[in-house]
PDB file of C-alpha atoms in Angstrom:
ATOM      1  CA  MET A  20       0.000   0.000   0.000  1.00 42.00           C
ATOM      2  CA  SER A  21       1.410   3.414  -0.940  1.00 47.00           C
ATOM      3  CA  SER A  22       1.910   6.165   1.624  1.00 44.00           C
ATOM      4  CA  THR A  23      -0.792   8.247  -0.018  1.00 46.00           C
ATOM      5  CA  SER A  24      -3.360   5.454   0.288  1.00 49.00           C
ATOM      6  CA  VAL A  25      -2.343   4.904   3.918  1.00 50.00           C
ATOM      7  CA  LEU A  26      -3.052   8.544   4.688  1.00 51.00           C
ATOM      8  CA  GLN A  27      -6.245   8.600   2.643  1.00 49.00           C
ATOM      9  CA  ASN A  28      -7.557   5.787   4.839  1.00 52.00           C
ATOM     10  CA  GLU A  29      -6.958   7.867   7.975  1.00 47.00           C
ATOM     11  CA  SER A  30     -10.562   9.108   8.193  1.00 42.00           C
ATOM     12  CA  ARG A  31     -11.845   5.537   8.300  1.00 42.00           C
ATOM     13  CA  MET A  32      -9.302   4.635  10.992  1.00 40.00           C
ATOM     14  CA  LEU A  33     -10.411   7.553  13.146  1.00 40.00           C
ATOM     15  CA  GLN A  34     -13.953   6.191  13.147  1.00 38.00           C
ATOM     16  CA  VAL A  35     -12.875   2.959  14.863  1.00 36.00           C
ATOM     17  CA  SER A  36     -13.544   3.637  18.539  1.00 36.00           C
ATOM     18  CA  ASN A  37     -10.771   1.564  20.098  1.00 42.00           C
ATOM     19  CA  PHE A  38      -8.026   1.995  17.516  1.00 49.00           C
ATOM     20  CA  CYS A  39      -6.180   5.262  17.074  1.00 65.00           C
ATOM     21  CA  PRO A  40      -3.088   5.068  14.836  1.00 75.00           C
ATOM     22  CA  ARG A  41      -0.348   7.674  15.018  1.00 82.00           C
ATOM     23  CA  PHE A  42       1.665   8.893  12.056  1.00 85.00           C
ATOM     24  CA  LEU A  43       5.194  10.285  12.223  1.00 88.00           C
ATOM     25  CA  ILE A  44       6.371  12.499   9.365  1.00 88.00           C
ATOM     26  CA  LEU A  45      10.183  12.669   9.206  1.00 90.00           C
ATOM     27  CA  PRO A  46      12.836  13.878   6.773  1.00 90.00           C
ATOM     28  CA  SER A  47      13.847  10.817   4.759  1.00 87.00           C
ATOM     29  CA  GLU A  48      17.399  10.930   6.108  1.00 87.00           C
ATOM     30  CA  MET A  49      16.291  10.981   9.759  1.00 88.00           C
ATOM     31  CA  VAL A  50      16.459   7.704  11.691  1.00 85.00           C
ATOM     32  CA  LEU A  51      13.567   6.831  13.980  1.00 87.00           C
ATOM     33  CA  PRO A  52      14.688   6.685  17.659  1.00 85.00           C
ATOM     34  CA  LYS A  53      15.007   3.113  18.964  1.00 86.00           C
ATOM     35  CA  SER A  54      12.620   3.877  21.820  1.00 85.00           C
ATOM     36  CA  LEU A  55       9.828   4.452  19.293  1.00 88.00           C
ATOM     37  CA  LEU A  56      10.387   1.339  17.174  1.00 86.00           C
ATOM     38  CA  HIS A  57       8.100  -0.618  19.518  1.00 83.00           C
ATOM     39  CA  TYR A  58       5.189   1.531  18.375  1.00 86.00           C
ATOM     40  CA  PHE A  59       6.282   2.156  14.790  1.00 86.00           C
ATOM     41  CA  PRO A  60       7.859  -1.094  13.550  1.00 79.00           C
ATOM     42  CA  ALA A  61       6.883  -0.859   9.894  1.00 74.00           C
ATOM     43  CA  PRO A  62       9.339   0.450   7.299  1.00 70.00           C
ATOM     44  CA  ALA A  63       8.807   4.071   6.356  1.00 71.00           C
ATOM     45  CA  GLU A  64       6.813   5.007   3.272  1.00 78.00           C
ATOM     46  CA  ARG A  65       8.020   7.889   1.126  1.00 81.00           C
ATOM     47  CA  LEU A  66       6.299  11.267   0.693  1.00 77.00           C
ATOM     48  CA  GLY A  67       8.742  12.995  -1.617  1.00 77.00           C
ATOM     49  CA  ALA A  68      11.638  14.106   0.605  1.00 85.00           C
ATOM     50  CA  ALA A  69       9.725  12.978   3.694  1.00 87.00           C
ATOM     51  CA  SER A  70       8.993   9.556   5.160  1.00 87.00           C
ATOM     52  CA  ILE A  71       5.961   8.414   7.103  1.00 87.00           C
ATOM     53  CA  TYR A  72       5.722   5.834   9.877  1.00 86.00           C
ATOM     54  CA  ARG A  73       2.360   4.412  10.909  1.00 84.00           C
ATOM     55  CA  SER A  74       1.923   2.980  14.398  1.00 84.00           C
ATOM     56  CA  LYS A  75       0.889  -0.610  14.976  1.00 78.00           C
ATOM     57  CA  GLU A  76      -2.614  -1.269  16.266  1.00 68.00           C
ATOM     58  CA  SER A  77      -2.954  -0.047  19.820  1.00 59.00           C
ATOM     59  CA  PHE A  78      -5.748   0.525  22.264  1.00 50.00           C
ATOM     60  CA  ASP A  79      -6.795   3.283  24.626  1.00 51.00           C
ATOM     61  CA  ARG A  80      -4.615   2.197  27.548  1.00 50.00           C
ATOM     62  CA  GLU A  81      -1.463   2.169  25.425  1.00 57.00           C
ATOM     63  CA  ASN A  82      -2.265   5.382  23.551  1.00 67.00           C
ATOM     64  CA  GLU A  83      -1.394   7.544  26.556  1.00 72.00           C
ATOM     65  CA  GLN A  84       2.040   5.924  26.780  1.00 81.00           C
ATOM     66  CA  ILE A  85       2.651   6.411  23.049  1.00 83.00           C
ATOM     67  CA  GLU A  86       1.958  10.124  23.359  1.00 82.00           C
ATOM     68  CA  SER A  87       4.088  10.413  26.479  1.00 85.00           C
ATOM     69  CA  ASP A  88       7.012   8.762  24.700  1.00 87.00           C
ATOM     70  CA  LEU A  89       6.534  10.952  21.614  1.00 88.00           C
ATOM     71  CA  HIS A  90       6.675  14.066  23.786  1.00 86.00           C
ATOM     72  CA  GLY A  91       9.740  12.647  25.520  1.00 88.00           C
ATOM     73  CA  GLN A  92      11.491  12.316  22.166  1.00 90.00           C
ATOM     74  CA  GLU A  93      10.513  15.919  21.306  1.00 89.00           C
ATOM     75  CA  TYR A  94       7.860  15.148  18.737  1.00 88.00           C
ATOM     76  CA  VAL A  95       4.896  17.511  18.435  1.00 83.00           C
ATOM     77  CA  ARG A  96       1.374  16.861  17.203  1.00 83.00           C
ATOM     78  CA  ILE A  97       0.570  19.190  14.315  1.00 80.00           C
ATOM     79  CA  PHE A  98      -2.680  17.804  12.930  1.00 77.00           C
ATOM     80  CA  GLU A  99      -5.074  15.195  14.277  1.00 72.00           C
ATOM     81  CA  ASN A 100      -2.827  12.118  14.806  1.00 79.00           C
ATOM     82  CA  PHE A 101       0.148  13.367  12.804  1.00 83.00           C
ATOM     83  CA  TRP A 102       3.416  14.183  14.579  1.00 87.00           C
ATOM     84  CA  LEU A 103       6.652  15.921  13.558  1.00 88.00           C
ATOM     85  CA  PRO A 104      10.080  16.123  15.211  1.00 89.00           C
ATOM     86  CA  SER A 105      10.294  19.512  16.914  1.00 86.00           C
ATOM     87  CA  ARG A 106      14.026  19.989  16.380  1.00 85.00           C
ATOM     88  CA  THR A 107      14.160  20.682  12.661  1.00 85.00           C
ATOM     89  CA  SER A 108      15.041  23.736  10.612  1.00 84.00           C
ATOM     90  CA  ASP A 109      12.293  26.068   9.401  1.00 81.00           C
ATOM     91  CA  ASP A 110      12.755  24.853   5.826  1.00 83.00           C
ATOM     92  CA  THR A 111      12.550  21.193   6.861  1.00 87.00           C
ATOM     93  CA  ARG A 112       9.407  21.801   8.898  1.00 85.00           C
ATOM     94  CA  LYS A 113       7.776  23.528   5.926  1.00 83.00           C
ATOM     95  CA  MET A 114       8.711  20.601   3.689  1.00 86.00           C
ATOM     96  CA  LEU A 115       7.208  18.085   6.122  1.00 87.00           C
ATOM     97  CA  VAL A 116       3.964  20.031   6.520  1.00 85.00           C
ATOM     98  CA  ARG A 117       3.579  20.491   2.766  1.00 82.00           C
ATOM     99  CA  SER A 118       4.293  16.810   2.118  1.00 83.00           C
ATOM    100  CA  LEU A 119       1.661  15.810   4.657  1.00 84.00           C
ATOM    101  CA  PHE A 120      -1.084  18.051   3.325  1.00 81.00           C
ATOM    102  CA  SER A 121      -0.338  17.172  -0.264  1.00 82.00           C
ATOM    103  CA  ALA A 122      -0.846  13.506   0.637  1.00 79.00           C
ATOM    104  CA  ILE A 123      -4.107  13.971   2.567  1.00 78.00           C
ATOM    105  CA  SER A 124      -5.610  16.780   0.467  1.00 80.00           C
ATOM    106  CA  SER A 125      -8.250  14.647  -1.264  1.00 79.00           C
ATOM    107  CA  ASN A 126      -9.442  13.290   2.079  1.00 77.00           C
ATOM    108  CA  TYR A 127      -8.972  16.402   4.225  1.00 75.00           C
ATOM    109  CA  ASP A 128     -12.637  17.384   4.616  1.00 72.00           C
ATOM    110  CA  SER A 129     -13.507  13.954   6.011  1.00 72.00           C
ATOM    111  CA  ILE A 130     -10.591  13.961   8.476  1.00 73.00           C
ATOM    112  CA  VAL A 131     -11.416  17.304  10.094  1.00 74.00           C
ATOM    113  CA  THR A 132     -14.735  18.406  11.601  1.00 77.00           C
ATOM    114  CA  PRO A 133     -15.831  21.105   9.115  1.00 79.00           C
ATOM    115  CA  GLU A 134     -18.377  22.662  11.476  1.00 87.00           C
ATOM    116  CA  HIS A 135     -15.611  23.375  13.986  1.00 89.00           C
ATOM    117  CA  ASN A 136     -13.611  25.149  11.296  1.00 90.00           C
ATOM    118  CA  PHE A 137     -16.683  27.150  10.240  1.00 94.00           C
ATOM    119  CA  HIS A 138     -17.190  28.362  13.810  1.00 96.00           C
ATOM    120  CA  CYS A 139     -13.514  29.294  14.060  1.00 97.00           C
ATOM    121  CA  TYR A 140     -13.670  31.374  10.879  1.00 98.00           C
ATOM    122  CA  GLU A 141     -16.825  33.140  12.068  1.00 97.00           C
ATOM    123  CA  HIS A 142     -15.249  33.880  15.458  1.00 98.00           C
ATOM    124  CA  LEU A 143     -12.058  35.257  13.919  1.00 98.00           C
ATOM    125  CA  TYR A 144     -13.944  37.527  11.520  1.00 98.00           C
ATOM    126  CA  ALA A 145     -16.283  38.808  14.247  1.00 98.00           C
ATOM    127  CA  LEU A 146     -13.279  39.504  16.476  1.00 98.00           C
ATOM    128  CA  ALA A 147     -11.561  41.393  13.659  1.00 98.00           C
ATOM    129  CA  LYS A 148     -14.613  43.630  13.195  1.00 98.00           C
ATOM    130  CA  GLU A 149     -14.715  44.319  16.919  1.00 98.00           C
ATOM    131  CA  LEU A 150     -11.016  45.156  17.248  1.00 97.00           C
ATOM    132  CA  LEU A 151     -10.719  47.148  14.015  1.00 97.00           C
ATOM    133  CA  HIS A 152     -13.976  49.045  14.688  1.00 96.00           C
ATOM    134  CA  ARG A 153     -15.056  48.467  11.106  1.00 96.00           C
ATOM    135  CA  THR A 154     -15.975  45.691   8.711  1.00 95.00           C
ATOM    136  CA  PRO A 155     -12.912  44.475   6.767  1.00 96.00           C
ATOM    137  CA  ASP A 156     -13.878  44.438   3.100  1.00 96.00           C
ATOM    138  CA  ARG A 157     -10.887  42.761   1.456  1.00 98.00           C
ATOM    139  CA  VAL A 158     -10.026  39.485   3.166  1.00 99.00           C
ATOM    140  CA  LEU A 159      -7.338  36.863   2.546  1.00 99.00           C
ATOM    141  CA  ASP A 160      -7.735  33.373   4.009  1.00 99.00           C
ATOM    142  CA  PHE A 161      -4.117  32.417   4.698  1.00 98.00           C
ATOM    143  CA  GLY A 162      -3.691  28.645   4.580  1.00 96.00           C
ATOM    144  CA  CYS A 163      -7.111  28.232   3.002  1.00 96.00           C
ATOM    145  CA  GLY A 164      -6.767  24.476   2.575  1.00 93.00           C
ATOM    146  CA  THR A 165      -9.683  23.008   0.649  1.00 94.00           C
ATOM    147  CA  GLY A 166     -11.690  26.245   0.823  1.00 96.00           C
ATOM    148  CA  LEU A 167     -13.908  25.642   3.848  1.00 96.00           C
ATOM    149  CA  ILE A 168     -14.272  29.418   4.279  1.00 98.00           C
ATOM    150  CA  THR A 169     -16.582  29.416   1.252  1.00 97.00           C
ATOM    151  CA  GLN A 170     -19.156  27.591   3.380  1.00 95.00           C
ATOM    152  CA  THR A 171     -19.269  30.398   5.960  1.00 97.00           C
ATOM    153  CA  LYS A 172     -21.121  33.735   5.824  1.00 96.00           C
ATOM    154  CA  ILE A 173     -17.915  35.736   5.451  1.00 97.00           C
ATOM    155  CA  GLY A 174     -18.018  35.799   1.661  1.00 95.00           C
ATOM    156  CA  SER A 175     -21.370  37.612   1.694  1.00 96.00           C
ATOM    157  CA  GLN A 176     -19.975  40.367   3.944  1.00 96.00           C
ATOM    158  CA  VAL A 177     -16.927  41.364   1.883  1.00 97.00           C
ATOM    159  CA  SER A 178     -16.199  42.603  -1.631  1.00 97.00           C
ATOM    160  CA  VAL A 179     -13.001  40.557  -1.991  1.00 98.00           C
ATOM    161  CA  LEU A 180     -12.327  37.117  -0.535  1.00 98.00           C
ATOM    162  CA  LYS A 181      -9.235  35.248  -1.669  1.00 98.00           C
ATOM    163  CA  GLY A 182      -7.302  32.282  -0.384  1.00 98.00           C
ATOM    164  CA  PHE A 183      -3.629  31.392  -0.150  1.00 98.00           C
ATOM    165  CA  ASP A 184      -2.102  27.962   0.301  1.00 96.00           C
ATOM    166  CA  PHE A 185       1.372  26.471  -0.030  1.00 91.00           C
ATOM    167  CA  CYS A 186      -0.043  23.174  -1.325  1.00 90.00           C
ATOM    168  CA  PRO A 187      -1.124  23.074  -5.001  1.00 91.00           C
ATOM    169  CA  LYS A 188      -3.472  20.131  -4.398  1.00 91.00           C
ATOM    170  CA  MET A 189      -5.247  21.968  -1.576  1.00 92.00           C
ATOM    171  CA  ALA A 190      -5.434  25.122  -3.708  1.00 95.00           C
ATOM    172  CA  ALA A 191      -7.023  23.188  -6.580  1.00 95.00           C
ATOM    173  CA  LEU A 192      -9.718  21.800  -4.279  1.00 95.00           C
ATOM    174  CA  ALA A 193     -10.429  25.295  -2.925  1.00 97.00           C
ATOM    175  CA  ARG A 194     -10.793  26.641  -6.458  1.00 98.00           C
ATOM    176  CA  GLY A 195     -13.302  23.887  -7.082  1.00 97.00           C
ATOM    177  CA  LYS A 196     -15.422  25.459  -4.332  1.00 96.00           C
ATOM    178  CA  GLY A 197     -15.269  28.843  -6.046  1.00 97.00           C
ATOM    179  CA  LEU A 198     -12.449  30.464  -4.069  1.00 98.00           C
ATOM    180  CA  ASP A 199      -9.884  32.593  -5.901  1.00 98.00           C
ATOM    181  CA  VAL A 200      -6.603  31.127  -4.640  1.00 98.00           C
ATOM    182  CA  ILE A 201      -2.974  32.245  -4.696  1.00 98.00           C
ATOM    183  CA  GLU A 202      -0.577  29.339  -4.260  1.00 94.00           C
ATOM    184  CA  GLY A 203       3.075  28.623  -3.640  1.00 87.00           C
ATOM    185  CA  SER A 204       5.076  31.396  -1.995  1.00 90.00           C
ATOM    186  CA  ILE A 205       3.940  34.183   0.333  1.00 93.00           C
ATOM    187  CA  GLN A 206       5.833  36.484  -2.032  1.00 94.00           C
ATOM    188  CA  ALA A 207       3.079  35.875  -4.599  1.00 95.00           C
ATOM    189  CA  ILE A 208       0.505  37.668  -2.416  1.00 97.00           C
ATOM    190  CA  GLU A 209      -0.190  41.248  -3.505  1.00 95.00           C
ATOM    191  CA  LYS A 210       1.287  43.975  -1.287  1.00 95.00           C
ATOM    192  CA  GLU A 211      -1.058  46.201   0.734  1.00 93.00           C
ATOM    193  CA  ALA A 212      -4.031  44.493  -0.903  1.00 95.00           C
ATOM    194  CA  TYR A 213      -6.060  43.321   2.104  1.00 98.00           C
ATOM    195  CA  ASP A 214      -7.754  44.852   5.124  1.00 97.00           C
ATOM    196  CA  LEU A 215      -7.554  41.541   6.942  1.00 98.00           C
ATOM    197  CA  VAL A 216      -5.611  38.298   6.739  1.00 98.00           C
ATOM    198  CA  LEU A 217      -7.370  35.435   8.540  1.00 98.00           C
ATOM    199  CA  ALA A 218      -5.644  32.190   9.516  1.00 98.00           C
ATOM    200  CA  SER A 219      -7.811  29.399  10.900  1.00 97.00           C
ATOM    201  CA  TYR A 220      -5.842  26.482  12.385  1.00 94.00           C
ATOM    202  CA  VAL A 221      -2.713  27.469  10.453  1.00 93.00           C
ATOM    203  CA  PHE A 222      -0.328  29.455  12.655  1.00 94.00           C
ATOM    204  CA  HIS A 223       0.639  26.506  14.860  1.00 89.00           C
ATOM    205  CA  TYR A 224       2.461  25.018  11.859  1.00 87.00           C
ATOM    206  CA  GLY A 225       4.933  27.875  12.217  1.00 85.00           C
ATOM    207  CA  LEU A 226       5.921  31.015  10.287  1.00 90.00           C
ATOM    208  CA  THR A 227       9.469  32.346  10.071  1.00 91.00           C
ATOM    209  CA  HIS A 228      10.541  35.950  10.658  1.00 93.00           C
ATOM    210  CA  ASP A 229      10.602  36.486   6.879  1.00 93.00           C
ATOM    211  CA  ASP A 230       7.150  34.911   6.505  1.00 94.00           C
ATOM    212  CA  TRP A 231       5.688  37.318   9.075  1.00 96.00           C
ATOM    213  CA  THR A 232       7.397  40.295   7.434  1.00 96.00           C
ATOM    214  CA  MET A 233       5.959  39.420   4.024  1.00 96.00           C
ATOM    215  CA  LEU A 234       2.516  38.632   5.418  1.00 96.00           C
ATOM    216  CA  LEU A 235       2.307  41.979   7.219  1.00 97.00           C
ATOM    217  CA  SER A 236       3.296  43.745   3.989  1.00 96.00           C
ATOM    218  CA  CYS A 237       0.176  42.351   2.316  1.00 97.00           C
ATOM    219  CA  VAL A 238      -2.118  44.269   4.662  1.00 98.00           C
ATOM    220  CA  THR A 239      -3.163  47.912   4.370  1.00 96.00           C
ATOM    221  CA  ALA A 240      -2.382  50.393   7.155  1.00 94.00           C
ATOM    222  CA  HIS A 241      -4.681  49.936  10.152  1.00 94.00           C
ATOM    223  CA  GLY A 242      -5.584  46.450   8.934  1.00 97.00           C
ATOM    224  CA  ALA A 243      -4.664  43.243  10.725  1.00 98.00           C
ATOM    225  CA  VAL A 244      -3.345  39.703  10.524  1.00 98.00           C
ATOM    226  CA  LEU A 245      -5.382  37.513  12.838  1.00 98.00           C
ATOM    227  CA  GLY A 246      -5.342  33.787  13.577  1.00 98.00           C
ATOM    228  CA  ASN A 247      -5.681  31.155  16.268  1.00 98.00           C
ATOM    229  CA  PHE A 248      -2.939  28.902  17.640  1.00 96.00           C
ATOM    230  CA  HIS A 249      -4.209  25.371  18.207  1.00 90.00           C
ATOM    231  CA  LYS A 250      -3.474  24.481  21.855  1.00 87.00           C
ATOM    232  CA  GLY A 251      -1.104  27.453  21.966  1.00 91.00           C
ATOM    233  CA  ILE A 252       1.483  25.634  19.834  1.00 86.00           C
ATOM    234  CA  GLY A 253       3.966  28.109  18.348  1.00 88.00           C
ATOM    235  CA  LEU A 254       2.452  31.174  20.024  1.00 94.00           C
ATOM    236  CA  GLU A 255       5.523  32.064  22.081  1.00 94.00           C
ATOM    237  CA  TYR A 256       7.757  32.031  19.005  1.00 93.00           C
ATOM    238  CA  ALA A 257       5.274  34.140  17.015  1.00 95.00           C
ATOM    239  CA  ILE A 258       5.091  36.751  19.783  1.00 97.00           C
ATOM    240  CA  ALA A 259       8.890  36.929  19.955  1.00 96.00           C
ATOM    241  CA  THR A 260       8.990  37.394  16.184  1.00 96.00           C
ATOM    242  CA  LEU A 261       6.422  40.195  16.183  1.00 97.00           C
ATOM    243  CA  ALA A 262       8.277  41.905  19.022  1.00 96.00           C
ATOM    244  CA  CYS A 263      11.183  42.227  16.580  1.00 96.00           C
ATOM    245  CA  LEU A 264       8.836  43.757  13.990  1.00 96.00           C
ATOM    246  CA  LYS A 265       7.447  46.530  16.184  1.00 91.00           C
ATOM    247  CA  GLU A 266       8.112  49.122  13.463  1.00 91.00           C
ATOM    248  CA  HIS A 267       5.586  47.255  11.312  1.00 92.00           C
ATOM    249  CA  CYS A 268       2.905  46.296  13.810  1.00 96.00           C
ATOM    250  CA  THR A 269       1.528  46.118  17.308  1.00 97.00           C
ATOM    251  CA  TYR A 270      -0.106  42.970  18.603  1.00 97.00           C
ATOM    252  CA  GLN A 271      -2.336  41.476  21.251  1.00 98.00           C
ATOM    253  CA  VAL A 272      -3.479  38.001  22.280  1.00 98.00           C
ATOM    254  CA  THR A 273      -7.027  37.016  23.217  1.00 97.00           C
ATOM    255  CA  GLU A 274      -8.358  33.686  24.426  1.00 97.00           C
ATOM    256  CA  SER A 275     -10.955  31.693  22.512  1.00 97.00           C
ATOM    257  CA  ASP A 276     -12.516  28.244  22.283  1.00 96.00           C
ATOM    258  CA  PHE A 277     -10.146  27.627  19.369  1.00 96.00           C
ATOM    259  CA  GLY A 278      -6.938  28.382  21.240  1.00 96.00           C
ATOM    260  CA  PRO A 279      -5.184  31.723  21.771  1.00 98.00           C
ATOM    261  CA  VAL A 280      -5.819  34.252  18.993  1.00 98.00           C
ATOM    262  CA  LEU A 281      -2.952  36.504  17.949  1.00 98.00           C
ATOM    263  CA  VAL A 282      -3.867  39.829  16.341  1.00 98.00           C
ATOM    264  CA  ALA A 283      -1.156  41.875  14.608  1.00 98.00           C
ATOM    265  CA  PHE A 284      -2.296  45.419  13.800  1.00 98.00           C
ATOM    266  CA  VAL A 285      -0.434  46.848  10.815  1.00 96.00           C
ATOM    267  CA  ALA A 286       1.063  50.287  11.436  1.00 87.00           C
ATOM    268  CA  PRO A 287       1.062  53.075   8.821  1.00 83.00           C
ATOM    269  CA  GLN A 288       4.327  53.475   6.906  1.00 68.00           C
ATOM    270  CA  GLY A 289       6.737  55.759   8.718  1.00 53.00           C
ATOM    271  CA  HIS A 290       5.032  55.101  12.047  1.00 52.00           C
TER     272      HIS A 290
END
């Protein structure tokens, strides 16, 4: 069975009440720690420059130990039951995330709970209106995935709604839902073109200093970049990054049912 078909079967696995497989996504040259071979004995499958390990069948009692051992080996959960090594370079982490989402793109909507994503989008947009004291009219969905934002009410409240995604397969699925999508590099996003950049369940995958700089440049003065951090993952690093970009923005953090929400308010040029 190919790695893609293994991942495409993930939604069916998640529906089995007493079986919860874990998946490790590693750079192909990285060796799995011996302490984890008990849980992940199968040879790795290839996802381009990445490799995937699928755990053996395990039950509820053992699942807690698996997660404890993964944390002990400095692996982090990034999506559902998918884990990455935390000690990798920014470029390697991006490669792993893109490889994962390329592989699961066709099955993504059945793996996640769409209604939860809808509520997150609605919350983020309502919060943006409250904090900006106006209704943002030109909105970019950063990390749009398969285009779930098109199934919210946001599109009816704005004159421009576009998406951006690193993954071409995700972008193609979003276009199929009617979303105008920019794909590939953040550099492809128009400068000072949006009042608001929304990011729903995206920021915990991690943005570099350069990524934040480019993303802020896409927003008009007095606009904002706003997104949640799932379980707070990556928030501390993002705050430290924005603190170094104080000439470009101010920021604040609010709590929500979807994890902490970071809001970066874009300052006028020359501020």
